[in-house]
Tab-separated table of C-alpha atoms in Angstrom:
chain	number	residue	atom	x	y	z
A	35	MET	CA	101.868	-113.454	-101.353
A	36	ILE	CA	104.158	-113.151	-98.334
A	37	GLU	CA	103.588	-109.399	-98.218
A	38	THR	CA	99.846	-109.938	-98.185
A	39	PHE	CA	100.158	-112.446	-95.354
A	40	LEU	CA	102.314	-110.069	-93.314
A	41	TYR	CA	99.855	-107.274	-93.975
A	42	VAL	CA	96.923	-109.396	-92.787
A	43	LEU	CA	98.948	-110.568	-89.752
A	44	ALA	CA	99.769	-106.978	-88.808
A	45	ILE	CA	96.098	-106.038	-89.062
A	46	ALA	CA	95.128	-109.023	-86.898
A	47	ILE	CA	97.726	-108.131	-84.259
A	48	ALA	CA	96.608	-104.497	-84.210
A	49	PHE	CA	92.984	-105.626	-84.009
A	50	LEU	CA	93.848	-107.915	-81.089
A	51	ILE	CA	95.755	-105.175	-79.270
A	52	LEU	CA	92.835	-102.798	-79.630
A	53	SER	CA	90.426	-105.475	-78.414
A	54	ILE	CA	92.172	-106.412	-75.192
A	55	ARG	CA	91.408	-104.573	-71.951
A	56	ILE	CA	92.547	-105.444	-68.438
A	57	LEU	CA	90.512	-104.327	-65.439
A	58	ARG	CA	91.802	-104.322	-61.874
A	59	GLU	CA	89.992	-106.003	-59.006
A	60	TYR	CA	88.266	-102.776	-57.935
A	61	GLU	CA	87.256	-101.781	-61.501
A	62	ARG	CA	84.262	-102.637	-63.633
A	63	GLY	CA	83.651	-101.929	-67.298
A	64	VAL	CA	80.289	-100.725	-68.590
A	65	VAL	CA	80.206	-102.009	-72.191
A	66	PHE	CA	78.088	-100.394	-74.930
A	67	MET	CA	77.437	-102.099	-78.254
A	68	LEU	CA	76.535	-99.745	-81.080
A	69	GLY	CA	75.632	-97.113	-78.507
A	70	ARG	CA	73.333	-99.337	-76.491
A	71	PHE	CA	74.105	-100.779	-73.046
A	72	TRP	CA	75.229	-104.386	-73.316
A	73	LYS	CA	76.657	-105.600	-69.992
A	74	VAL	CA	79.013	-104.894	-67.094
A	75	LYS	CA	82.334	-106.748	-67.294
A	76	GLY	CA	85.340	-107.263	-65.075
A	77	PRO	CA	87.620	-107.638	-63.362
A	78	GLY	CA	90.370	-109.348	-65.392
A	79	LEU	CA	90.841	-109.712	-69.158
A	80	ILE	CA	88.169	-108.132	-71.365
A	81	ILE	CA	87.818	-108.598	-75.135
A	82	LEU	CA	86.056	-105.837	-77.091
A	83	ILE	CA	85.161	-105.511	-80.755
A	84	PRO	CA	86.872	-102.297	-81.940
A	85	GLY	CA	84.486	-99.798	-83.490
A	86	ILE	CA	81.426	-101.706	-82.341
A	87	GLN	CA	81.871	-101.952	-78.582
A	88	GLN	CA	82.995	-99.193	-76.224
A	89	MET	CA	83.765	-99.525	-72.537
A	90	VAL	CA	83.660	-96.989	-69.680
A	91	LYS	CA	85.606	-97.820	-66.517
A	92	VAL	CA	84.023	-97.405	-63.096
A	93	SER	CA	85.921	-97.651	-59.813
A	94	LEU	CA	84.194	-99.414	-56.913
A	95	ARG	CA	86.520	-98.003	-54.226
A	96	ILE	CA	85.333	-95.523	-51.616
A	97	VAL	CA	85.829	-91.932	-52.707
A	98	VAL	CA	86.532	-89.172	-50.169
A	99	LEU	CA	84.908	-85.884	-51.178
A	100	ASP	CA	85.921	-82.693	-49.363
A	101	VAL	CA	82.900	-80.398	-49.399
A	102	PRO	CA	84.026	-76.751	-49.709
A	103	SER	CA	83.288	-74.343	-46.870
A	104	GLN	CA	79.674	-73.187	-46.950
A	105	ASP	CA	78.147	-70.008	-45.506
A	106	VAL	CA	75.225	-71.166	-43.357
A	107	ILE	CA	72.651	-69.018	-41.547
A	108	SER	CA	71.407	-70.938	-38.513
A	109	LYS	CA	67.817	-70.937	-37.294
A	110	ASP	CA	68.697	-68.285	-34.688
A	111	ASN	CA	70.280	-66.045	-37.393
A	112	VAL	CA	73.949	-66.760	-36.698
A	113	SER	CA	76.386	-66.821	-39.632
A	114	VAL	CA	78.637	-69.905	-39.643
A	115	LYS	CA	81.166	-71.279	-42.132
A	116	VAL	CA	80.927	-75.073	-42.285
A	117	ASN	CA	82.806	-77.688	-44.286
A	118	ALA	CA	82.393	-81.449	-44.331
A	119	VAL	CA	83.674	-84.726	-45.781
A	120	VAL	CA	81.521	-87.217	-47.694
A	121	TYR	CA	82.455	-90.890	-48.183
A	122	PHE	CA	80.749	-92.665	-51.100
A	123	ARG	CA	81.284	-95.370	-53.705
A	124	ALA	CA	79.617	-96.701	-56.842
A	125	VAL	CA	77.650	-99.890	-56.156
A	126	ASP	CA	75.847	-100.135	-59.520
A	127	PRO	CA	78.231	-99.276	-62.402
A	128	GLU	CA	75.405	-99.326	-64.959
A	129	LYS	CA	73.365	-96.625	-63.193
A	130	SER	CA	76.419	-94.532	-62.279
A	131	ILE	CA	77.287	-94.174	-65.972
A	132	ILE	CA	73.851	-94.094	-67.614
A	133	GLN	CA	71.751	-92.157	-65.093
A	134	VAL	CA	74.149	-89.269	-64.410
A	135	GLU	CA	76.840	-87.603	-66.515
A	136	ASP	CA	79.456	-87.171	-63.751
A	137	TYR	CA	78.384	-88.614	-60.410
A	138	HIS	CA	81.421	-87.160	-58.606
A	139	GLN	CA	80.450	-83.618	-59.559
A	140	ALA	CA	76.753	-84.311	-58.979
A	141	ILE	CA	77.378	-85.577	-55.435
A	142	SER	CA	79.639	-82.598	-54.699
A	143	GLN	CA	76.925	-80.097	-55.660
A	144	LEU	CA	74.211	-82.092	-53.881
A	145	ALA	CA	76.316	-82.293	-50.704
A	146	GLN	CA	76.840	-78.512	-50.653
A	147	THR	CA	73.156	-77.692	-51.018
A	148	THR	CA	72.113	-80.383	-48.520
A	149	LEU	CA	74.663	-79.143	-45.980
A	150	ARG	CA	73.269	-75.600	-46.138
A	151	SER	CA	69.663	-76.782	-46.082
A	152	VAL	CA	69.974	-79.144	-43.109
A	153	LEU	CA	72.136	-76.913	-40.897
A	154	GLY	CA	69.912	-73.907	-41.619
A	155	GLN	CA	67.056	-75.693	-39.834
A	156	HIS	CA	68.929	-75.881	-36.504
A	157	ASP	CA	70.123	-73.432	-33.854
A	158	LEU	CA	73.809	-72.792	-33.270
A	159	ASP	CA	73.741	-74.747	-30.001
A	160	GLU	CA	72.356	-77.786	-31.822
A	161	MET	CA	75.083	-77.508	-34.473
A	162	LEU	CA	77.768	-77.533	-31.793
A	163	THR	CA	76.351	-80.216	-29.487
A	164	GLU	CA	74.423	-82.567	-31.813
A	165	ARG	CA	76.967	-83.040	-34.592
A	166	ASP	CA	76.446	-86.817	-34.813
A	167	LYS	CA	72.724	-86.331	-35.335
A	168	LEU	CA	73.355	-83.787	-38.100
A	169	ASN	CA	75.895	-86.091	-39.768
A	170	ASN	CA	73.379	-88.937	-39.847
A	171	ASN	CA	70.631	-86.660	-41.152
A	172	ILE	CA	72.780	-85.365	-44.024
A	173	GLN	CA	74.002	-88.881	-44.831
A	174	GLU	CA	70.451	-90.242	-45.035
A	175	ILE	CA	69.337	-87.440	-47.365
A	176	LEU	CA	72.336	-87.855	-49.681
A	177	ASP	CA	72.018	-91.641	-49.722
A	178	GLU	CA	68.348	-91.422	-50.639
A	179	GLN	CA	69.012	-88.957	-53.464
A	180	THR	CA	72.008	-90.846	-54.917
A	181	ASP	CA	70.381	-94.283	-54.832
A	182	ALA	CA	68.995	-93.681	-58.329
A	183	TRP	CA	72.563	-92.991	-59.521
A	184	GLY	CA	73.882	-96.340	-58.298
A	185	VAL	CA	75.964	-94.626	-55.602
A	186	LYS	CA	76.047	-95.426	-51.878
A	187	VAL	CA	76.888	-92.616	-49.432
A	188	SER	CA	78.344	-94.458	-46.448
A	189	ASN	CA	79.286	-91.605	-44.145
A	190	VAL	CA	79.245	-87.810	-43.702
A	191	GLU	CA	81.408	-85.939	-41.201
A	192	ILE	CA	81.192	-82.216	-40.430
A	193	LYS	CA	84.813	-81.076	-39.996
A	194	HIS	CA	84.868	-77.423	-38.940
A	195	MET	CA	82.481	-74.692	-37.860
A	196	ASP	CA	84.100	-71.253	-38.025
A	197	LEU	CA	82.441	-68.480	-35.993
A	198	ASP	CA	83.063	-64.739	-35.794
A	199	GLU	CA	85.220	-63.453	-32.936
A	200	SER	CA	82.254	-61.628	-31.402
A	201	MET	CA	80.208	-64.843	-31.375
A	202	ILE	CA	83.097	-66.778	-29.814
A	203	ARG	CA	83.305	-64.201	-27.007
A	204	ALA	CA	79.548	-64.366	-26.485
A	205	ILE	CA	79.671	-68.165	-26.220
A	206	ALA	CA	82.551	-67.923	-23.722
A	207	GLN	CA	80.555	-65.477	-21.580
A	208	GLN	CA	77.537	-67.763	-21.728
A	209	ALA	CA	79.634	-70.760	-20.642
A	210	GLU	CA	81.132	-68.735	-17.765
A	211	ALA	CA	77.681	-67.625	-16.619
A	212	GLU	CA	76.452	-71.216	-16.780
A	213	ARG	CA	79.371	-72.422	-14.627
A	214	SER	CA	78.679	-69.640	-12.106
A	215	ARG	CA	75.005	-70.610	-11.961
A	216	ARG	CA	75.887	-74.256	-11.343
A	217	ALA	CA	78.310	-73.285	-8.568
A	218	LYS	CA	75.596	-71.230	-6.825
A	219	VAL	CA	73.081	-74.050	-7.150
A	220	ILE	CA	75.547	-76.582	-5.729
A	221	ASN	CA	76.371	-74.222	-2.836
A	222	ALA	CA	72.671	-73.707	-2.069
A	223	GLU	CA	72.032	-77.457	-2.175
A	224	GLY	CA	74.949	-77.965	0.236
A	225	GLU	CA	73.502	-75.389	2.665
A	226	GLN	CA	70.119	-77.064	2.456
A	227	GLN	CA	71.572	-80.489	3.203
A	228	ALA	CA	73.644	-79.080	6.098
A	229	ALA	CA	70.561	-77.403	7.593
A	230	GLY	CA	68.672	-80.680	7.382
A	231	ARG	CA	71.481	-82.527	9.162
A	232	LEU	CA	71.636	-79.882	11.900
A	233	LEU	CA	67.892	-80.119	12.424
A	234	GLU	CA	68.126	-83.895	12.691
A	235	ALA	CA	71.009	-83.587	15.197
A	236	ALA	CA	69.018	-81.099	17.309
A	237	ARG	CA	66.090	-83.495	17.471
A	238	ILE	CA	68.360	-86.332	18.614
A	239	LEU	CA	70.021	-84.178	21.289
A	240	SER	CA	66.696	-82.881	22.603
A	241	ALA	CA	65.418	-86.412	23.112
A	242	ASP	CA	67.674	-86.935	26.172
A	243	PRO	CA	69.123	-84.112	28.397
A	244	ARG	CA	72.285	-86.162	28.974
A	245	ALA	CA	73.091	-86.019	25.254
A	246	ILE	CA	73.563	-82.237	25.354
A	247	GLN	CA	75.923	-82.603	28.327
A	248	LEU	CA	78.066	-85.044	26.390
A	249	ARG	CA	78.084	-82.618	23.511
A	250	TYR	CA	79.330	-79.861	25.836
A	251	LEU	CA	82.197	-82.067	27.000
A	252	GLN	CA	83.121	-82.887	23.400
A	253	THR	CA	83.131	-79.168	22.576
A	254	LEU	CA	85.472	-78.449	25.510
A	255	LYS	CA	87.804	-81.191	24.316
A	256	ASP	CA	87.906	-79.691	20.823
A	257	ILE	CA	88.647	-76.224	22.250
A	258	SER	CA	91.449	-77.514	24.473
A	259	ASN	CA	93.264	-78.960	21.454
A	260	GLN	CA	93.540	-75.517	19.857
A	261	GLN	CA	96.361	-73.037	20.537
A	262	SER	CA	94.090	-70.283	21.742
A	263	SER	CA	94.328	-67.840	24.663
A	264	THR	CA	90.544	-67.477	24.932
A	265	ILE	CA	88.311	-70.357	25.887
A	266	VAL	CA	84.559	-70.070	25.638
A	267	PHE	CA	82.924	-72.445	28.121
A	268	PRO	CA	79.370	-73.474	27.253
A	269	LEU	CA	77.488	-73.524	30.567
A	270	PRO	CA	74.210	-75.466	30.613
A	271	LEU	CA	71.074	-73.508	31.468
A	272	GLU	CA	70.165	-76.194	34.057
A	273	LEU	CA	73.134	-75.025	36.166
A	274	ILE	CA	72.585	-71.302	35.675
A	275	THR	CA	68.879	-71.299	36.640
A	276	PRO	CA	69.332	-72.467	40.309
A	277	LEU	CA	72.141	-69.943	40.818
A	278	LEU	CA	69.973	-67.109	39.518
A	279	GLU	CA	67.071	-68.171	41.736
A	280	ALA	CA	69.313	-68.347	44.858
A	281	THR	CA	70.753	-64.900	44.092
A	282	ALA	CA	67.274	-63.477	43.661
A	283	LYS	CA	66.142	-64.903	47.051
A	284	ARG	CA	69.124	-63.394	48.893
A	285	GLN	CA	68.488	-60.012	47.321
A	286	HIS	CA	64.835	-60.236	48.335
A	287	LYS	CA	65.700	-61.091	51.947
A	288	GLY	CA	68.272	-58.312	52.152
A	289	GLY	CA	65.713	-55.855	50.922
A	290	GLU	CA	63.315	-56.854	53.655
């Protein structure tokens, strides 16, 4: 009688041990009863009926997926190696277990194909300068596709774009040519502005003859401050003209 009781007690303890499950705060358990979905449980202490109920754990934490380097042909036929990082998490444990066999692997394959497809529609310059736009575009496509799996793709970041050495040199030459073009444009704009200022100054000076005289005196002052052995004196035409006329009259009288 005692042996039977101990035997039954041992079976009950073993049954209880097999029935108890403990889920952490970030875990949920998808419970199946006789092969059919029953409910999602957790977190905390979970009691299952051995042999009748089975449970599959699902983590609700964000998962960081490193997308392997992909060979991408841009719209302008440039070969680029690109890799990225995808951040996602399961938001519906029921769908993430029932709708897809392994959502981690499924998202990895989907991210690789989406990365090649999206980047292949853009030029190399767009890949290098509009990375945020491409990240958002890829994230929206992945999030839309994985919604049926109960998974939320929160962010996508393109990490590296590896180019051939010849393409790197070509980009450097293009950047140098662009800087040279900007320098020439800035220089030409400066010359244009200076010419406009000179024209405005000439109009102001021509408005009053005394203004040009004052300008002559200012020029002489500037010359005198320099350590120079040669001084160029700007003589007004108003002073030269009477002298030339007087010289011409004397020569005319002498000839008579």
